[in-house]
Amino acid sequence: MTPTAVHPLGTRARLLLSSVFGPYARNDAYGSRALNPMELYQNQVTRTQGNLSLRMFHRSFGLMLLQANIDAPCSLLDFPSRQRFIQEIQEQAYDIIGIGAILPNTAKVVEMCALVRRYQPRATLVIGGHIANKGDLDQIVDADHIVKGDGVQWFRKFLGQDEKAPVRHPAVLSGFGTRIMGVPLPKSPGSTAAILIPSVGCPMGCNFCSTSAMFGGKGKFVSFYETGDELFAVMQRIATELQVRSFFVLDENFLLQRKRALRLLELMEQHQKSWSLYVFSSARVLQSYSMEQLIGLGISWVWMGLEGKESQYAKLNGVDTRALVKTLQSHGIRVLGSSIIGLAHHTPENIDAIIDDAIAHDSDFHQFMLYTPIAGTPLYAQHQAQGTLIPESELPPADVHGQYRFNYHHPHIHDGREGQFLIDAFDRDLAVNGPSLARLIRTTLDGWLRYKKSPDQRIRERFAQRAKVLRTTYAGAVWAMSKWYRDDARIGGQMRALLARLYGEFGWSTRIVAATVGRYLYRMMKKEAQRLAQGWTYEPASFYEHNTAALALPRMLPKAVQAPRPVLGALRENAMGKSI
């Protein structure tokens, strides 16, 4: 939706951007669900790996990108509690209030809109994010504008800014509050990748993809940085500012823009940058690059859609995905494979074979999601036309997140059985392939063994940097996992074999460190398992941030933000923790 006129105050308008309120990892009347915590990996990837699940949070990067490109005074409230949001709109006057959300948070957006109308009735209310794909949203929320697509351009036009100005990229880390084996990971410089957003949308246009639908659908996308030179300049600035050597690239198919990627490779070689890139990519696009190019670009982690046996998606045509995964891993590239449960040809009779085919890839991580028609996608339009969608009165948006139930009548899978099939997939992936942490360590070791003597100094440096933790922390983690699974013949055997490889490569010093670190990690694993069994959950920190123009205004609240704190039982109401 394009604004019809510039806001009367233009860049003198005062803005508040906010994500939806928490807490999140519980069931409540506002649409929070215990099955849908604000943790990507725990939610969709390592869901049943217990104390070995990767626990971490990610900022609302879309809102941060908006704030970085707004010249008007703009404050950002990320992961507030409901009371904190109320406090903000009670105590501070805003001309424009923007709320970003996904579809499962519809009820929270409805509540936040009502609160804005109550406390700030004169403010212009703007709704954006994936929730904007919901066709009847304007009938549900009392908002002035619903923005679908590129919010940076929309706000520039609405505030009367230069619409052709280069996009300013925020310098922000990709995750926070990271925890595994019951141990919070260190916050030392360079330990977490920075976020990088070259483009949004995806021209592949898979029928279920809400991101593709949000930015125009098949054949369309929005590129913020057209050339490798532009992208390199942004990466240099972020690397210096945050002291990082790795980037998590939030681009649905980064390598698809081949000219930009290869120019970036040239510049990295020219300037001796041994950066690591974590990317999303389709299998066919990955296969179109040589391994030398991928390693030279620093591709270290790939999130790749496997979708499922006989899925018929063009991006998989002619690709042996099992062979591709194994090849990537043999070069030290960690793979997160993504598979769908509930394609039209899936039945209770063939689902075991479907799951077996997925886990046979032995990817380092594996995401399993229900085949879900999301509002705005071609798949949703198809089911809407066929009359097979389940009414929201029976299944509210809060329960349509891909980890619980189908929101339509599947031709073969009925009575909610899909939820158990999903759990079976996660459980069997763990039982066959072992914990994702151990798989990641195995692939990292394979990469070190292959490239430790590379003639290219950039590549040697990158793999040597990774090897530091192989010698110490990772070896200790494998020692602890070996003890944890000592009664499991398959996984225990995998851990012992991996530990022997680490000892063989790094010698007696690693053997000694592994036992020392491993004993500590094993104790922490036991404590974490006990906490999780008692219902322990995690909530993200709350952040309150201002751009330069906002900081120059009087009466700004202090930057009081809150840190994550585990919550248990009756304590869940107070889950937002201490100040940072």
XYZ file of C-alpha atoms in Angstrom:
580
model
C 0.000 0.000 0.000
C 1.507 3.343 -1.084
C 0.771 6.405 1.086
C -1.479 8.857 -0.735
C 0.106 11.910 0.895
C 3.099 12.962 2.963
C 2.437 13.186 6.697
C 1.723 16.847 7.637
C 4.787 16.978 9.896
C 7.103 15.202 7.477
C 10.447 14.473 9.119
C 9.387 16.492 12.165
C 6.929 13.731 13.079
C 7.874 11.622 16.079
C 7.718 7.865 15.523
C 7.518 4.745 17.653
C 8.144 1.341 16.101
C 7.268 -1.735 18.139
C 7.204 -5.489 17.871
C 4.317 -7.345 19.536
C 4.353 -7.695 23.287
C 5.437 -10.723 25.311
C 5.777 -13.005 27.076
C 5.741 -15.488 24.205
C 6.490 -19.065 25.300
C 3.162 -19.745 26.980
C -0.533 -20.096 26.141
C -2.597 -16.962 26.734
C -5.610 -15.020 25.511
C -3.457 -12.735 23.346
C -2.211 -15.537 21.117
C 1.053 -16.552 22.752
C 1.630 -20.276 22.422
C 4.016 -22.571 24.268
C 4.521 -24.387 20.947
C 5.535 -21.140 19.249
C 8.236 -19.475 21.391
C 10.259 -16.501 20.175
C 13.125 -18.910 19.385
C 13.593 -19.994 15.793
C 15.711 -23.096 16.424
C 13.819 -24.383 19.462
C 10.571 -23.726 17.610
C 11.294 -25.356 14.257
C 14.706 -27.058 14.150
C 16.034 -28.573 17.382
C 12.587 -28.813 18.932
C 12.952 -32.233 20.599
C 16.681 -32.137 21.372
C 16.060 -31.046 24.969
C 19.158 -29.796 26.761
C 21.069 -29.962 23.464
C 18.628 -27.711 21.618
C 20.122 -24.463 20.343
C 18.364 -21.703 22.275
C 18.699 -18.156 20.954
C 16.711 -15.071 20.039
C 16.809 -12.772 17.026
C 15.991 -9.088 16.955
C 13.164 -7.639 14.841
C 15.522 -6.872 11.964
C 12.836 -5.370 9.727
C 11.996 -2.734 12.336
C 15.679 -2.008 12.882
C 16.176 -1.495 9.136
C 13.220 0.891 9.100
C 14.579 2.895 12.028
C 17.997 3.191 10.373
C 16.369 4.767 7.303
C 13.977 7.172 9.004
C 15.229 10.760 9.306
C 12.474 11.752 11.726
C 12.876 11.140 15.486
C 12.238 7.403 15.820
C 12.230 5.146 18.885
C 12.159 1.345 18.748
C 10.584 -0.886 21.390
C 11.507 -4.496 20.702
C 9.951 -7.399 22.664
C 8.178 -5.238 25.256
C 5.758 -6.580 27.808
C 2.162 -5.385 27.402
C 2.614 -3.110 30.411
C 5.851 -1.677 29.005
C 4.090 -0.836 25.728
C 1.281 0.856 27.646
C 3.802 2.800 29.709
C 5.510 4.048 26.550
C 2.352 5.336 24.880
C 1.109 6.828 28.162
C 4.284 8.756 28.902
C 5.556 9.726 25.438
C 3.617 11.507 22.678
C 4.002 10.113 19.163
C 2.698 11.275 15.811
C 3.140 7.904 14.119
C 3.136 4.447 15.716
C 4.181 1.432 13.661
C 3.676 -2.183 14.700
C 5.399 -5.107 12.984
C 4.093 -8.661 13.319
C 3.564 -12.077 11.794
C 0.149 -13.674 11.268
C 0.057 -15.809 14.450
C 0.254 -12.553 16.430
C -2.977 -11.134 15.009
C -4.687 -10.986 18.419
C -1.749 -9.055 19.880
C -1.882 -6.535 17.044
C -5.614 -6.077 17.619
C -4.933 -5.394 21.307
C -2.040 -3.013 20.597
C -4.127 -1.048 18.094
C -6.875 -0.699 20.695
C -4.333 0.502 23.260
C -2.948 3.081 20.820
C -6.447 4.400 20.078
C -7.081 4.647 23.800
C -3.864 6.402 24.855
C -2.750 8.098 21.608
C -5.943 8.673 19.573
C -4.317 11.316 17.354
C -1.397 9.147 16.287
C -1.262 7.705 12.778
C -1.227 3.932 13.179
C 0.760 1.822 10.683
C 0.828 -1.999 10.545
C 3.467 -3.955 8.623
C 5.342 -7.215 8.424
C 3.985 -10.580 7.299
C 0.654 -9.849 8.973
C 0.000 -7.396 6.125
C -0.557 -10.436 3.858
C -3.818 -11.093 5.720
C -6.531 -10.029 3.301
C -9.132 -9.009 5.860
C -6.732 -7.298 8.273
C -8.299 -3.890 7.656
C -11.587 -5.267 8.999
C -9.973 -6.616 12.159
C -7.630 -3.838 13.280
C -8.222 -0.112 13.595
C -5.193 1.094 11.638
C -4.649 4.010 9.280
C -2.222 2.198 7.001
C -1.392 -1.446 6.323
C 1.941 -1.714 4.544
C 2.711 -4.755 2.430
C 6.158 -4.979 0.904
C 9.056 -2.547 1.160
C 8.562 -0.547 4.351
C 11.728 1.528 3.827
C 10.385 3.046 0.618
C 6.912 3.453 2.131
C 8.139 5.456 5.126
C 10.470 7.543 2.974
C 7.523 8.554 0.832
C 5.229 9.083 3.833
C 7.761 11.325 5.574
C 8.792 13.221 2.451
C 12.353 11.838 2.420
C 14.497 11.158 -0.627
C 13.125 7.885 -2.006
C 16.262 7.289 -4.100
C 18.743 7.636 -1.262
C 20.959 4.602 -0.583
C 19.579 2.219 2.035
C 21.383 2.616 5.359
C 22.119 -0.794 6.853
C 22.027 -1.112 10.657
C 25.003 -2.710 12.408
C 23.470 -5.445 14.536
C 24.363 -8.951 15.646
C 22.300 -11.838 14.326
C 21.374 -13.342 17.699
C 21.417 -12.827 21.437
C 20.726 -14.819 24.582
C 22.333 -17.891 22.990
C 22.402 -20.970 25.192
C 23.115 -24.671 24.679
C 23.783 -27.555 27.076
C 22.490 -25.230 29.793
C 25.390 -22.823 29.254
C 25.025 -19.203 28.025
C 27.506 -18.601 25.223
C 30.078 -15.807 25.634
C 29.414 -12.313 24.292
C 32.993 -11.640 23.230
C 33.616 -9.578 20.064
C 33.342 -11.694 16.947
C 31.582 -14.604 18.637
C 28.258 -13.853 16.915
C 27.699 -13.109 13.235
C 26.363 -9.747 12.099
C 23.134 -9.582 10.149
C 23.254 -8.627 6.455
C 20.159 -7.858 4.363
C 21.097 -7.469 0.667
C 17.599 -8.143 -0.703
C 14.081 -9.092 0.368
C 11.606 -11.361 -1.388
C 12.424 -14.315 -3.616
C 11.862 -14.646 -7.361
C 11.616 -18.447 -7.084
C 8.027 -17.910 -5.878
C 7.331 -21.237 -4.147
C 3.587 -21.514 -3.643
C 3.854 -21.664 0.165
C 6.369 -18.838 0.625
C 4.925 -15.850 2.447
C 8.142 -13.838 2.010
C 7.958 -14.181 -1.753
C 4.268 -13.238 -1.690
C 4.929 -10.215 0.502
C 7.358 -8.678 -1.995
C 5.530 -9.307 -5.252
C 5.607 -13.073 -5.766
C 7.299 -15.171 -8.434
C 9.925 -13.320 -10.443
C 10.053 -10.311 -8.116
C 12.199 -9.117 -5.240
C 13.570 -5.880 -3.794
C 17.341 -5.438 -3.875
C 18.850 -2.904 -1.460
C 22.382 -3.375 -2.802
C 22.606 -4.116 -6.513
C 26.351 -4.577 -6.831
C 29.104 -6.457 -5.092
C 30.899 -3.148 -4.525
C 27.958 -1.700 -2.599
C 27.616 -4.848 -0.534
C 31.341 -5.040 0.211
C 31.346 -1.456 1.487
C 28.449 -2.215 3.840
C 30.147 -5.390 5.100
C 33.426 -3.546 5.720
C 31.667 -0.914 7.818
C 29.723 -3.487 9.857
C 32.792 -5.686 10.362
C 34.740 -2.724 11.733
C 31.925 -1.385 13.897
C 30.958 -4.736 15.459
C 34.374 -6.430 15.280
C 32.928 -9.430 13.414
C 34.262 -11.780 10.760
C 30.995 -13.501 9.886
C 27.636 -12.477 8.453
C 24.228 -14.121 8.572
C 22.798 -13.125 5.202
C 19.041 -12.535 5.426
C 18.299 -12.960 1.735
C 15.978 -15.731 0.589
C 18.336 -16.803 -2.218
C 21.517 -14.751 -1.905
C 23.556 -16.638 -4.494
C 20.850 -16.263 -7.149
C 22.264 -12.808 -7.992
C 25.395 -14.337 -9.440
C 27.070 -11.186 -10.780
C 26.849 -9.494 -7.376
C 28.112 -12.593 -5.548
C 31.120 -13.107 -7.839
C 32.068 -9.433 -7.654
C 31.932 -9.716 -3.855
C 34.284 -12.709 -4.148
C 36.724 -10.623 -6.218
C 36.731 -7.861 -3.610
C 37.159 -10.294 -0.721
C 40.182 -11.789 -2.502
C 41.573 -8.374 -3.388
C 41.308 -7.116 0.203
C 42.219 -10.420 1.875
C 38.922 -10.745 3.754
C 38.464 -14.133 5.391
C 34.804 -13.533 6.194
C 32.296 -16.325 6.768
C 28.823 -16.119 5.215
C 25.752 -17.982 6.444
C 23.232 -18.011 3.607
C 19.852 -19.218 2.418
C 19.987 -20.888 -0.986
C 18.067 -23.207 -3.247
C 19.796 -26.447 -4.223
C 19.994 -25.704 -7.956
C 21.582 -22.299 -7.364
C 24.128 -23.795 -4.976
C 25.028 -26.448 -7.521
C 25.632 -23.768 -10.166
C 28.729 -22.555 -8.290
C 32.016 -24.398 -8.134
C 33.199 -25.507 -4.706
C 36.189 -23.204 -5.123
C 33.819 -20.252 -5.530
C 31.697 -21.214 -2.518
C 34.724 -21.656 -0.260
C 36.289 -18.456 -1.590
C 33.114 -16.547 -0.776
C 33.306 -17.866 2.756
C 30.072 -19.853 2.516
C 30.121 -21.636 5.868
C 26.461 -22.395 6.549
C 23.619 -23.028 4.118
C 19.892 -23.119 4.891
C 18.509 -25.147 2.007
C 15.009 -26.256 1.136
C 14.888 -30.039 0.664
C 11.067 -29.850 0.885
C 10.510 -33.586 0.546
C 10.610 -36.630 -1.670
C 8.675 -36.045 -4.917
C 7.884 -32.441 -3.933
C 8.054 -31.299 -7.576
C 9.506 -27.843 -6.877
C 11.536 -26.487 -9.806
C 14.375 -25.345 -7.540
C 15.138 -29.027 -6.875
C 14.892 -30.334 -10.443
C 17.868 -32.430 -11.456
C 19.570 -32.159 -8.058
C 20.640 -35.142 -5.977
C 20.129 -33.369 -2.654
C 21.678 -36.142 -0.564
C 24.880 -36.024 -2.605
C 24.882 -32.224 -2.503
C 24.567 -32.131 1.285
C 27.392 -34.635 1.728
C 29.633 -32.719 -0.668
C 29.034 -29.436 1.114
C 29.706 -31.004 4.514
C 32.921 -32.620 3.302
C 34.170 -29.094 2.601
C 33.192 -27.836 6.044
C 29.949 -26.153 4.986
C 27.282 -26.754 7.617
C 23.829 -27.501 6.165
C 20.413 -26.825 7.633
C 17.959 -28.840 5.562
C 14.297 -27.893 5.523
C 11.568 -30.482 4.897
C 7.797 -30.293 4.610
C 5.360 -32.603 6.353
C 1.939 -32.773 4.709
C 2.392 -32.277 0.983
C -0.677 -33.272 -0.996
C 0.648 -36.784 -1.731
C 1.599 -37.503 1.904
C -0.517 -40.139 3.622
C -0.416 -41.990 6.944
C 0.810 -44.978 4.943
C 3.793 -43.283 3.254
C 4.760 -40.672 5.848
C 7.371 -42.935 7.473
C 9.165 -43.296 4.146
C 8.913 -39.536 3.599
C 10.530 -38.876 6.989
C 13.189 -41.534 6.420
C 14.136 -39.895 3.127
C 14.488 -36.511 4.838
C 16.658 -37.702 7.722
C 18.827 -39.762 5.342
C 20.334 -36.421 4.260
C 22.032 -36.282 7.678
C 22.150 -32.481 7.498
C 23.714 -30.710 10.460
C 20.347 -29.249 11.413
C 16.916 -30.153 10.075
C 13.820 -28.000 10.049
C 10.468 -29.763 9.780
C 7.363 -27.693 9.067
C 3.764 -28.493 8.243
C 2.643 -27.638 4.713
C 0.718 -24.505 5.611
C -1.238 -22.109 3.379
C -0.318 -18.639 4.677
C -2.547 -15.708 3.763
C -1.309 -13.958 0.637
C 0.407 -16.998 -0.891
C -0.698 -18.902 -4.011
C -1.232 -21.979 -1.823
C -3.655 -20.052 0.372
C -5.531 -18.752 -2.688
C -5.778 -22.318 -3.996
C -7.328 -23.649 -0.786
C -9.565 -20.614 -0.499
C -10.902 -21.269 -3.996
C -11.417 -24.955 -3.177
C -13.195 -24.150 0.097
C -10.814 -26.352 2.103
C -9.574 -23.763 4.625
C -10.561 -24.281 8.260
C -12.397 -21.185 9.601
C -10.515 -19.014 12.095
C -13.380 -19.566 14.526
C -12.227 -23.198 14.719
C -8.471 -22.650 14.373
C -7.337 -19.102 15.253
C -4.284 -17.499 13.626
C -2.310 -18.037 16.855
C -2.343 -21.790 16.142
C -1.318 -21.501 12.491
C 2.462 -21.506 12.847
C 3.490 -24.740 11.164
C 4.183 -26.747 14.317
C 0.694 -27.785 15.446
C -2.164 -28.333 13.010
C -3.083 -27.919 9.368
C -5.301 -24.870 8.786
C -7.061 -26.708 5.968
C -8.564 -30.107 5.278
C -5.745 -32.329 4.037
C -6.811 -34.915 1.436
C -5.277 -37.829 3.375
C -4.173 -36.785 6.880
C -7.017 -36.136 9.309
C -7.886 -35.788 13.002
C -4.816 -33.751 13.903
C -2.401 -36.626 13.241
C -0.020 -34.235 11.497
C 1.210 -32.905 14.859
C 2.457 -36.335 15.895
C 4.004 -36.952 12.470
C 5.977 -33.751 12.973
C 7.224 -34.851 16.406
C 8.111 -38.250 14.933
C 10.262 -36.515 12.312
C 12.195 -34.509 14.915
C 12.595 -37.530 17.193
C 13.783 -39.853 14.451
C 16.236 -37.313 13.085
C 17.802 -37.122 16.553
C 17.741 -40.900 17.094
C 19.399 -41.651 13.739
C 21.756 -38.729 13.237
C 22.483 -37.643 16.796
C 22.391 -34.126 18.277
C 22.771 -31.246 15.826
C 25.629 -29.835 17.896
C 27.658 -33.004 17.297
C 26.881 -32.941 13.568
C 28.008 -29.312 13.366
C 31.270 -30.219 15.118
C 31.804 -33.156 12.749
C 31.371 -30.943 9.679
C 33.621 -28.262 11.143
C 36.320 -30.897 11.705
C 35.948 -32.169 8.134
C 36.452 -28.637 6.829
C 39.560 -28.131 8.967
C 41.095 -31.387 7.792
C 40.509 -30.464 4.160
C 41.654 -26.832 4.244
C 44.195 -26.513 7.081
C 46.981 -26.543 4.485
C 45.177 -24.547 1.794
C 47.531 -22.438 -0.348
C 45.056 -19.543 0.025
C 45.884 -17.610 3.197
C 42.317 -16.273 3.522
C 40.903 -19.777 3.575
C 43.568 -21.125 5.940
C 42.846 -18.296 8.373
C 39.099 -18.889 8.291
C 39.362 -22.599 9.004
C 42.083 -22.054 11.620
C 39.756 -19.654 13.418
C 37.088 -22.361 13.579
C 39.625 -24.970 14.707
C 40.314 -23.055 17.917
C 37.039 -24.258 19.429
C 37.494 -27.753 18.009
C 40.574 -28.164 20.199
C 38.824 -27.014 23.367
C 35.132 -26.228 23.834
C 33.814 -28.455 21.059
C 35.960 -31.373 22.237
C 34.551 -30.890 25.739
C 31.016 -30.800 24.336
C 31.555 -34.111 22.527
C 33.011 -35.621 25.731
C 29.869 -34.572 27.640
C 27.536 -35.833 24.904
C 29.415 -39.130 24.827
C 28.743 -39.577 28.528
C 25.139 -38.408 28.208
C 24.435 -41.007 25.521
C 26.624 -43.763 26.959
C 23.636 -46.145 27.144
C 22.503 -45.389 23.589
C 24.468 -47.695 21.316
C 23.944 -45.683 18.134
C 24.364 -42.085 19.334
C 26.919 -43.016 21.975
C 28.954 -44.750 19.295
C 28.760 -41.667 17.088
C 30.012 -39.468 19.930
C 32.904 -41.779 20.801
C 33.982 -41.988 17.168
C 33.881 -38.200 16.800
C 35.822 -37.740 20.028
C 38.482 -40.171 18.807
C 38.846 -38.126 15.610
C 39.324 -34.931 17.619
C 41.931 -36.601 19.831
C 43.700 -37.990 16.786
C 43.917 -34.577 15.148
C 44.732 -32.354 18.116
C 46.579 -34.693 20.481
C 46.973 -34.982 24.233
C 46.291 -31.346 25.065
C 42.807 -31.683 23.600
C 42.298 -34.996 25.400
C 43.036 -33.279 28.740
C 40.946 -30.168 27.998
C 38.029 -32.255 26.719
C 37.732 -34.182 29.976
C 37.940 -31.032 32.108
C 35.470 -28.997 30.048
C 33.314 -32.055 29.425
C 32.730 -32.753 33.111
C 31.519 -29.190 33.615
C 29.247 -29.337 30.563
C 27.835 -32.685 31.640
C 26.852 -31.218 35.019
C 25.224 -28.271 33.252
C 23.370 -30.630 30.922
C 21.902 -32.476 33.909
C 20.751 -29.221 35.490
C 19.235 -27.995 32.227
C 17.375 -31.279 31.717
C 15.893 -30.954 35.198
C 14.819 -27.355 34.564
C 13.189 -28.202 31.248
C 11.357 -31.154 32.823
C 9.878 -28.714 35.353
C 8.516 -26.463 32.601
C 11.321 -23.907 32.414
C 11.039 -21.515 29.446
C 13.031 -18.578 28.071
C 11.938 -15.106 27.011
C 13.909 -12.538 25.003
C 15.354 -9.308 26.311
C 13.350 -6.137 25.769
C 15.148 -3.324 23.916
C 14.392 0.410 23.839
C 16.472 2.309 21.289
C 16.477 5.738 19.626
C 17.919 7.149 16.427
C 20.000 10.337 16.476
C 17.024 12.620 15.845
C 15.068 11.049 18.715
C 17.991 11.369 21.127
C 18.050 15.102 20.420
C 14.477 15.531 21.652
C 13.630 16.474 25.262
C 11.875 14.143 27.681
C 13.192 10.917 26.178
C 12.980 8.000 28.583
C 16.322 6.483 29.645
C 17.526 3.482 27.670
C 16.255 1.027 30.269
C 16.053 -2.376 28.670
C 15.584 -5.755 30.194
C 17.585 -8.959 29.955
C 16.237 -12.472 29.385
C 15.432 -14.492 32.441
C 14.211 -18.083 32.642
C 10.665 -18.371 33.921
C 8.957 -21.209 35.708
C 5.316 -21.882 36.482
C 3.646 -19.001 38.301
C 6.633 -16.715 37.607
C 5.790 -16.489 33.911
C 3.960 -13.192 34.299
C 7.284 -11.534 35.193
C 9.406 -12.978 32.443
C 11.235 -9.926 31.194
C 14.085 -9.822 33.748
C 16.663 -7.242 34.763
C 17.985 -4.128 33.019
C 20.927 -4.276 30.667
